[in-house]
Amino acid sequence: MNRRPRRNRQNEVIRNMVQETSLSLHDFIFPLFIIDGQNQRVPIHSMPGISRFSIDTLLEEIGACVDLGLKAFAPFPGMPEKSKDKYATESHNPDNLFARAIREVKKNFPDVVLVTDVAMDPYSSDGHDGIVENGEILNDETLEVLGKMALTQAQAGADIVAPSDMMDGRVGHIRRVLDENGFQKVAIMSYTAKYAGAFYGPFRDALDSAPKMGDKKTYQMNPANSREALIEAELDTAEGADYLMVKPALAYLDIIKLLRENSHLPIAAYNVSGEYAMVKAAAERGWIDGEKAMIETLISIKRAGADVILSYFAREYAQYLKK
């Protein structure tokens, strides 16, 4: 035999030399959940190891993450029911919980990057990403809310705004609003291919943001479709997106690869709450090695073509690297 691939696997040094895919802390954005109050650090039972933080403990958590080498974070607000309404009015209140958290993080950690979520559902009494009228999600009317929300976040100090709503035309609308108000440097990480899947449950538990009626299938993508992702990517690119995101990641590795092969923009992938929870649940029962499964999961996302990975494993992976 002239070719023996096992020659390149015979010891760890050689295996590392020829390793095709590597993970760096620079690849990660760590999602974090914010709640109101003081000295709050509330565990999320469906996401072992992940908690909700009041602003003061959020700063402690980010400080610990920065010490580990993480520098990019995606905060999500858990809003009390009393502050929600049909039009998500609180989402563009400059003194809302989210804006206050952004300001405090940037004041205490000016060098970290904050990627902020632009969507109505945390602030909506309907729990949807758009305005609901007679059971229908209104697209164009929702854009006005999203533009105001993105501007409020930029004014608070967001580095990258990330519209996760899947309304048509939202990237272009947000880009115009930001540019007209002097925020040309604020980037847009578009949730380009966000699928109406089954892996979001723990996230919705964390924020109490599940739809009060119906589902999100009229605006999030059909899990059976891949070519449609190229349409969304083409539109988002033309409208001014700086990053294209695929969400979820594990069940959509082919979509990550598809966008990577058809776009020169950076590709992000969201390793979502349900994917995280599956690994954690199986590891707790002793069915799998949790640490090895974490690494294999993250490498698969990077190997598929993601430049940026949003993952609840980010802190744990940073701790693993410190061993």
CSV table of C-alpha atoms in Angstrom, one decimal:
chain,number,residue,atom,x,y,z
A,1,MET,CA,0.0,0.0,0.0
A,2,ASN,CA,1.5,3.4,-1.1
A,3,ARG,CA,-1.1,5.4,0.9
A,4,ARG,CA,-1.5,4.8,4.6
A,5,PRO,CA,-3.6,7.6,6.1
A,6,ARG,CA,-2.9,6.1,9.6
A,7,ARG,CA,0.7,7.4,9.4
A,8,ASN,CA,-0.7,10.9,10.1
A,9,ARG,CA,-2.6,9.6,13.1
A,10,GLN,CA,0.1,7.7,14.9
A,11,ASN,CA,0.8,10.1,17.8
A,12,GLU,CA,-0.6,13.3,19.3
A,13,VAL,CA,2.1,15.6,17.9
A,14,ILE,CA,1.5,14.4,14.3
A,15,ARG,CA,-2.3,14.5,14.8
A,16,ASN,CA,-2.1,18.1,16.0
A,17,MET,CA,0.2,19.0,13.1
A,18,VAL,CA,-2.3,17.9,10.5
A,19,GLN,CA,-5.5,19.0,12.3
A,20,GLU,CA,-7.7,20.8,9.8
A,21,THR,CA,-10.0,22.6,12.1
A,22,SER,CA,-9.1,24.5,15.3
A,23,LEU,CA,-11.1,26.4,17.9
A,24,SER,CA,-10.0,29.7,19.4
A,25,LEU,CA,-11.6,31.9,22.0
A,26,HIS,CA,-11.7,34.5,19.3
A,27,ASP,CA,-14.4,32.4,17.6
A,28,PHE,CA,-16.9,32.7,20.4
A,29,ILE,CA,-19.7,34.9,21.5
A,30,PHE,CA,-21.1,34.0,24.9
A,31,PRO,CA,-24.9,34.6,25.4
A,32,LEU,CA,-26.0,35.9,28.7
A,33,PHE,CA,-29.4,36.5,30.3
A,34,ILE,CA,-30.3,39.7,32.2
A,35,ILE,CA,-33.0,40.2,34.8
A,36,ASP,CA,-34.1,43.1,36.9
A,37,GLY,CA,-33.1,43.5,40.6
A,38,GLN,CA,-30.0,43.4,42.7
A,39,ASN,CA,-27.6,40.6,43.6
A,40,GLN,CA,-29.6,38.1,41.4
A,41,ARG,CA,-28.0,35.0,40.0
A,42,VAL,CA,-30.8,32.6,39.2
A,43,PRO,CA,-30.0,29.2,37.7
A,44,ILE,CA,-31.9,28.1,34.6
A,45,HIS,CA,-32.9,24.5,35.4
A,46,SER,CA,-33.2,23.5,31.7
A,47,MET,CA,-29.7,24.8,31.0
A,48,PRO,CA,-27.4,23.5,33.7
A,49,GLY,CA,-24.5,25.9,34.4
A,50,ILE,CA,-26.3,28.9,32.9
A,51,SER,CA,-28.0,31.6,35.0
A,52,ARG,CA,-30.0,34.8,34.8
A,53,PHE,CA,-28.1,37.8,36.1
A,54,SER,CA,-29.1,41.2,37.5
A,55,ILE,CA,-26.8,44.0,36.2
A,56,ASP,CA,-24.4,43.9,39.2
A,57,THR,CA,-23.9,40.1,39.0
A,58,LEU,CA,-23.7,40.3,35.2
A,59,LEU,CA,-20.7,42.6,35.6
A,60,GLU,CA,-19.1,40.0,37.9
A,61,GLU,CA,-19.8,37.2,35.3
A,62,ILE,CA,-18.4,39.2,32.4
A,63,GLY,CA,-15.3,40.0,34.5
A,64,ALA,CA,-14.7,36.3,35.2
A,65,CYS,CA,-15.2,35.6,31.5
A,66,VAL,CA,-12.8,38.3,30.4
A,67,ASP,CA,-10.2,36.8,32.8
A,68,LEU,CA,-10.6,33.5,30.9
A,69,GLY,CA,-10.1,35.2,27.6
A,70,LEU,CA,-13.6,35.7,26.3
A,71,LYS,CA,-14.2,39.2,24.9
A,72,ALA,CA,-17.6,39.0,23.0
A,73,PHE,CA,-21.0,38.7,24.6
A,74,ALA,CA,-24.6,38.5,23.5
A,75,PRO,CA,-26.9,39.7,26.3
A,76,PHE,CA,-30.7,39.0,26.2
A,77,PRO,CA,-33.2,40.7,28.5
A,78,GLY,CA,-35.8,38.9,30.6
A,79,MET,CA,-38.5,41.5,31.0
A,80,PRO,CA,-41.2,41.5,33.7
A,81,GLU,CA,-44.7,40.9,32.4
A,82,LYS,CA,-45.8,44.4,33.6
A,83,SER,CA,-43.4,46.1,31.1
A,84,LYS,CA,-44.7,44.2,28.1
A,85,ASP,CA,-47.3,45.4,25.6
A,86,LYS,CA,-48.6,44.8,22.1
A,87,TYR,CA,-46.2,47.1,20.5
A,88,ALA,CA,-43.1,46.3,22.6
A,89,THR,CA,-42.9,50.0,23.6
A,90,GLU,CA,-40.4,49.2,26.4
A,91,SER,CA,-37.9,47.9,23.8
A,92,HIS,CA,-37.0,51.4,22.7
A,93,ASN,CA,-37.1,53.1,26.1
A,94,PRO,CA,-33.6,54.5,26.6
A,95,ASP,CA,-33.7,53.7,30.3
A,96,ASN,CA,-35.0,50.1,29.9
A,97,LEU,CA,-33.3,47.2,31.6
A,98,PHE,CA,-31.4,46.2,28.4
A,99,ALA,CA,-30.1,49.7,27.7
A,100,ARG,CA,-28.9,50.2,31.3
A,101,ALA,CA,-27.1,46.9,31.2
A,102,ILE,CA,-25.4,47.7,27.9
A,103,ARG,CA,-24.2,51.1,29.3
A,104,GLU,CA,-22.9,49.5,32.5
A,105,VAL,CA,-21.0,46.7,30.7
A,106,LYS,CA,-19.4,49.2,28.3
A,107,LYS,CA,-18.5,51.5,31.2
A,108,ASN,CA,-16.8,48.7,33.1
A,109,PHE,CA,-15.4,46.7,30.2
A,110,PRO,CA,-15.0,49.2,27.3
A,111,ASP,CA,-13.0,46.7,25.2
A,112,VAL,CA,-15.5,43.9,25.1
A,113,VAL,CA,-17.9,43.5,22.2
A,114,LEU,CA,-21.6,43.4,22.8
A,115,VAL,CA,-23.9,41.8,20.2
A,116,THR,CA,-27.4,42.9,21.1
A,117,ASP,CA,-30.7,41.1,20.1
A,118,VAL,CA,-33.2,43.1,18.0
A,119,ALA,CA,-36.6,41.4,18.3
A,120,MET,CA,-39.9,42.2,19.8
A,121,ASP,CA,-40.6,38.9,21.6
A,122,PRO,CA,-38.9,39.7,25.0
A,123,TYR,CA,-41.0,42.9,25.2
A,124,SER,CA,-44.2,41.8,23.5
A,125,SER,CA,-47.3,40.8,25.5
A,126,ASP,CA,-48.0,38.5,22.6
A,127,GLY,CA,-44.6,36.8,22.7
A,128,HIS,CA,-44.1,37.2,19.0
A,129,ASP,CA,-41.3,38.8,17.0
A,130,GLY,CA,-43.7,41.1,15.3
A,131,ILE,CA,-46.9,43.1,15.9
A,132,VAL,CA,-49.9,40.8,16.0
A,133,GLU,CA,-53.2,41.9,14.5
A,134,ASN,CA,-56.1,39.4,14.2
A,135,GLY,CA,-53.7,36.5,14.5
A,136,GLU,CA,-51.4,37.8,11.7
A,137,ILE,CA,-47.8,39.0,12.2
A,138,LEU,CA,-47.5,42.4,10.5
A,139,ASN,CA,-44.2,42.8,8.7
A,140,ASP,CA,-43.8,46.4,7.6
A,141,GLU,CA,-45.3,47.9,10.8
A,142,THR,CA,-42.9,45.8,12.9
A,143,LEU,CA,-39.9,47.3,11.1
A,144,GLU,CA,-40.6,50.7,12.7
A,145,VAL,CA,-40.3,49.1,16.1
A,146,LEU,CA,-37.2,47.2,15.2
A,147,GLY,CA,-35.5,50.4,13.9
A,148,LYS,CA,-36.2,52.2,17.1
A,149,MET,CA,-35.0,49.3,19.2
A,150,ALA,CA,-31.7,49.0,17.3
A,151,LEU,CA,-31.1,52.8,17.6
A,152,THR,CA,-31.7,52.6,21.4
A,153,GLN,CA,-29.2,49.8,21.7
A,154,ALA,CA,-26.6,51.6,19.5
A,155,GLN,CA,-27.0,54.7,21.6
A,156,ALA,CA,-26.4,52.7,24.8
A,157,GLY,CA,-23.2,51.3,23.4
A,158,ALA,CA,-23.9,48.1,21.3
A,159,ASP,CA,-21.1,47.2,18.9
A,160,ILE,CA,-23.2,44.9,16.8
A,161,VAL,CA,-27.0,44.7,16.6
A,162,ALA,CA,-28.4,41.3,15.7
A,163,PRO,CA,-32.0,41.3,14.3
A,164,SER,CA,-33.4,37.9,15.1
A,165,ASP,CA,-37.0,38.6,14.1
A,166,MET,CA,-37.0,37.3,10.5
A,167,MET,CA,-39.2,40.1,9.2
A,168,ASP,CA,-38.6,40.9,5.5
A,169,GLY,CA,-36.6,44.0,4.9
A,170,ARG,CA,-35.5,44.5,8.5
A,171,VAL,CA,-31.7,44.6,7.8
A,172,GLY,CA,-32.1,47.5,5.3
A,173,HIS,CA,-34.4,49.4,7.5
A,174,ILE,CA,-32.1,49.1,10.6
A,175,ARG,CA,-29.1,50.1,8.5
A,176,ARG,CA,-30.9,53.2,7.3
A,177,VAL,CA,-31.9,54.2,10.8
A,178,LEU,CA,-28.4,53.6,12.2
A,179,ASP,CA,-26.7,55.5,9.4
A,180,GLU,CA,-29.1,58.5,9.6
A,181,ASN,CA,-28.4,58.8,13.3
A,182,GLY,CA,-24.6,58.7,13.0
A,183,PHE,CA,-24.1,55.0,13.9
A,184,GLN,CA,-22.3,53.9,10.7
A,185,LYS,CA,-19.8,52.0,12.7
A,186,VAL,CA,-22.4,49.8,14.4
A,187,ALA,CA,-22.5,46.5,12.5
A,188,ILE,CA,-25.4,44.2,11.8
A,189,MET,CA,-25.3,40.5,12.5
A,190,SER,CA,-28.4,39.2,10.7
A,191,TYR,CA,-30.2,36.1,11.8
A,192,THR,CA,-30.3,35.2,8.1
A,193,ALA,CA,-31.5,31.6,8.3
A,194,LYS,CA,-33.4,31.2,11.6
A,195,TYR,CA,-35.5,28.1,11.5
A,196,ALA,CA,-38.8,27.4,13.2
A,197,GLY,CA,-37.4,24.4,15.1
A,198,ALA,CA,-37.8,22.5,18.3
A,199,PHE,CA,-34.5,23.5,20.0
A,200,TYR,CA,-35.5,26.8,21.5
A,201,GLY,CA,-37.4,25.6,24.6
A,202,PRO,CA,-34.8,26.3,27.3
A,203,PHE,CA,-34.2,29.8,25.9
A,204,ARG,CA,-37.8,30.7,26.1
A,205,ASP,CA,-37.9,29.3,29.6
A,206,ALA,CA,-35.0,31.7,30.5
A,207,LEU,CA,-36.8,34.8,29.1
A,208,ASP,CA,-40.4,33.7,29.5
A,209,SER,CA,-40.8,34.7,25.9
A,210,ALA,CA,-42.8,31.9,24.3
A,211,PRO,CA,-45.7,33.0,22.0
A,212,LYS,CA,-49.0,33.4,23.7
A,213,MET,CA,-50.8,32.1,20.7
A,214,GLY,CA,-49.9,30.2,17.5
A,215,ASP,CA,-46.3,29.6,16.5
A,216,LYS,CA,-43.5,31.4,14.5
A,217,LYS,CA,-43.8,29.4,11.3
A,218,THR,CA,-45.0,32.4,9.2
A,219,TYR,CA,-41.8,34.2,9.7
A,220,GLN,CA,-39.1,31.7,10.8
A,221,MET,CA,-37.9,29.3,8.1
A,222,ASN,CA,-39.2,25.8,7.4
A,223,PRO,CA,-36.6,23.2,8.6
A,224,ALA,CA,-37.1,21.3,5.4
A,225,ASN,CA,-35.7,24.1,3.2
A,226,SER,CA,-32.1,24.9,2.3
A,227,ARG,CA,-32.3,26.9,-1.0
A,228,GLU,CA,-34.5,29.4,0.8
A,229,ALA,CA,-31.5,30.2,3.0
A,230,LEU,CA,-29.7,31.5,-0.1
A,231,ILE,CA,-32.5,33.8,-0.9
A,232,GLU,CA,-32.4,35.2,2.7
A,233,ALA,CA,-28.6,35.5,2.5
A,234,GLU,CA,-28.8,37.4,-0.8
A,235,LEU,CA,-31.3,39.8,0.5
A,236,ASP,CA,-29.5,40.5,3.8
A,237,THR,CA,-26.2,41.0,2.0
A,238,ALA,CA,-27.8,43.5,-0.4
A,239,GLU,CA,-29.5,45.3,2.5
A,240,GLY,CA,-26.2,45.8,4.3
A,241,ALA,CA,-25.6,42.9,6.7
A,242,ASP,CA,-22.1,42.6,8.0
A,243,TYR,CA,-22.5,39.0,9.2
A,244,LEU,CA,-24.9,36.2,8.2
A,245,MET,CA,-26.2,33.8,11.0
A,246,VAL,CA,-27.6,30.4,10.9
A,247,LYS,CA,-29.8,29.3,13.9
A,248,PRO,CA,-29.9,26.6,15.2
A,249,ALA,CA,-26.5,25.1,14.4
A,250,LEU,CA,-26.3,21.3,14.9
A,251,ALA,CA,-29.3,20.3,12.9
A,252,TYR,CA,-28.3,22.9,10.2
A,253,LEU,CA,-24.6,22.2,9.6
A,254,ASP,CA,-25.5,21.9,5.9
A,255,ILE,CA,-26.9,25.4,5.9
A,256,ILE,CA,-23.8,26.8,7.5
A,257,LYS,CA,-21.7,25.1,4.8
A,258,LEU,CA,-24.1,26.3,2.1
A,259,LEU,CA,-23.8,30.0,3.2
A,260,ARG,CA,-20.0,29.6,3.6
A,261,GLU,CA,-19.7,28.4,0.1
A,262,ASN,CA,-21.9,31.1,-1.4
A,263,SER,CA,-21.0,34.2,0.6
A,264,HIS,CA,-17.8,36.2,1.4
A,265,LEU,CA,-19.4,37.6,4.6
A,266,PRO,CA,-18.5,36.2,7.9
A,267,ILE,CA,-20.8,33.3,8.9
A,268,ALA,CA,-22.1,33.0,12.4
A,269,ALA,CA,-23.9,30.0,13.9
A,270,TYR,CA,-26.0,29.9,17.1
A,271,ASN,CA,-25.4,26.7,19.1
A,272,VAL,CA,-28.8,27.1,20.7
A,273,SER,CA,-30.2,26.3,24.2
A,274,GLY,CA,-31.8,23.0,23.2
A,275,GLU,CA,-28.5,21.7,21.7
A,276,TYR,CA,-26.7,22.7,24.9
A,277,ALA,CA,-29.3,21.2,27.1
A,278,MET,CA,-29.2,17.8,25.2
A,279,VAL,CA,-25.5,17.4,25.8
A,280,LYS,CA,-25.8,18.5,29.5
A,281,ALA,CA,-28.7,16.1,30.2
A,282,ALA,CA,-27.0,13.1,28.6
A,283,ALA,CA,-23.8,13.9,30.4
A,284,GLU,CA,-25.6,14.2,33.8
A,285,ARG,CA,-27.0,10.7,33.2
A,286,GLY,CA,-23.6,9.3,32.4
A,287,TRP,CA,-24.6,8.4,28.9
A,288,ILE,CA,-21.9,10.5,27.2
A,289,ASP,CA,-18.7,12.3,28.2
A,290,GLY,CA,-19.9,15.9,28.4
A,291,GLU,CA,-16.6,17.6,27.9
A,292,LYS,CA,-15.7,15.5,24.8
A,293,ALA,CA,-19.2,16.0,23.4
A,294,MET,CA,-18.9,19.7,23.9
A,295,ILE,CA,-15.6,19.9,22.0
A,296,GLU,CA,-16.9,17.7,19.2
A,297,THR,CA,-20.1,19.8,18.9
A,298,LEU,CA,-18.1,23.0,18.7
A,299,ILE,CA,-15.6,21.6,16.2
A,300,SER,CA,-18.4,20.4,14.0
A,301,ILE,CA,-19.9,23.9,13.8
A,302,LYS,CA,-16.5,25.4,13.0
A,303,ARG,CA,-15.7,22.7,10.4
A,304,ALA,CA,-19.0,23.3,8.7
A,305,GLY,CA,-17.8,26.8,8.0
A,306,ALA,CA,-18.8,29.1,10.9
A,307,ASP,CA,-16.4,32.0,11.6
A,308,VAL,CA,-18.3,33.0,14.7
A,309,ILE,CA,-20.1,30.7,17.2
A,310,LEU,CA,-22.6,31.8,19.7
A,311,SER,CA,-22.6,29.1,22.3
A,312,TYR,CA,-23.6,28.6,26.0
A,313,PHE,CA,-20.5,26.4,26.1
A,314,ALA,CA,-18.2,29.4,25.5
A,315,ARG,CA,-17.3,29.9,29.2
A,316,GLU,CA,-16.9,26.1,29.8
A,317,TYR,CA,-14.6,25.8,26.7
A,318,ALA,CA,-12.5,28.7,27.9
A,319,GLN,CA,-12.1,27.0,31.3
A,320,TYR,CA,-11.2,23.7,29.5
A,321,LEU,CA,-8.4,25.6,27.7
A,322,LYS,CA,-7.0,26.8,31.0
A,323,LYS,CA,-6.4,23.2,32.2
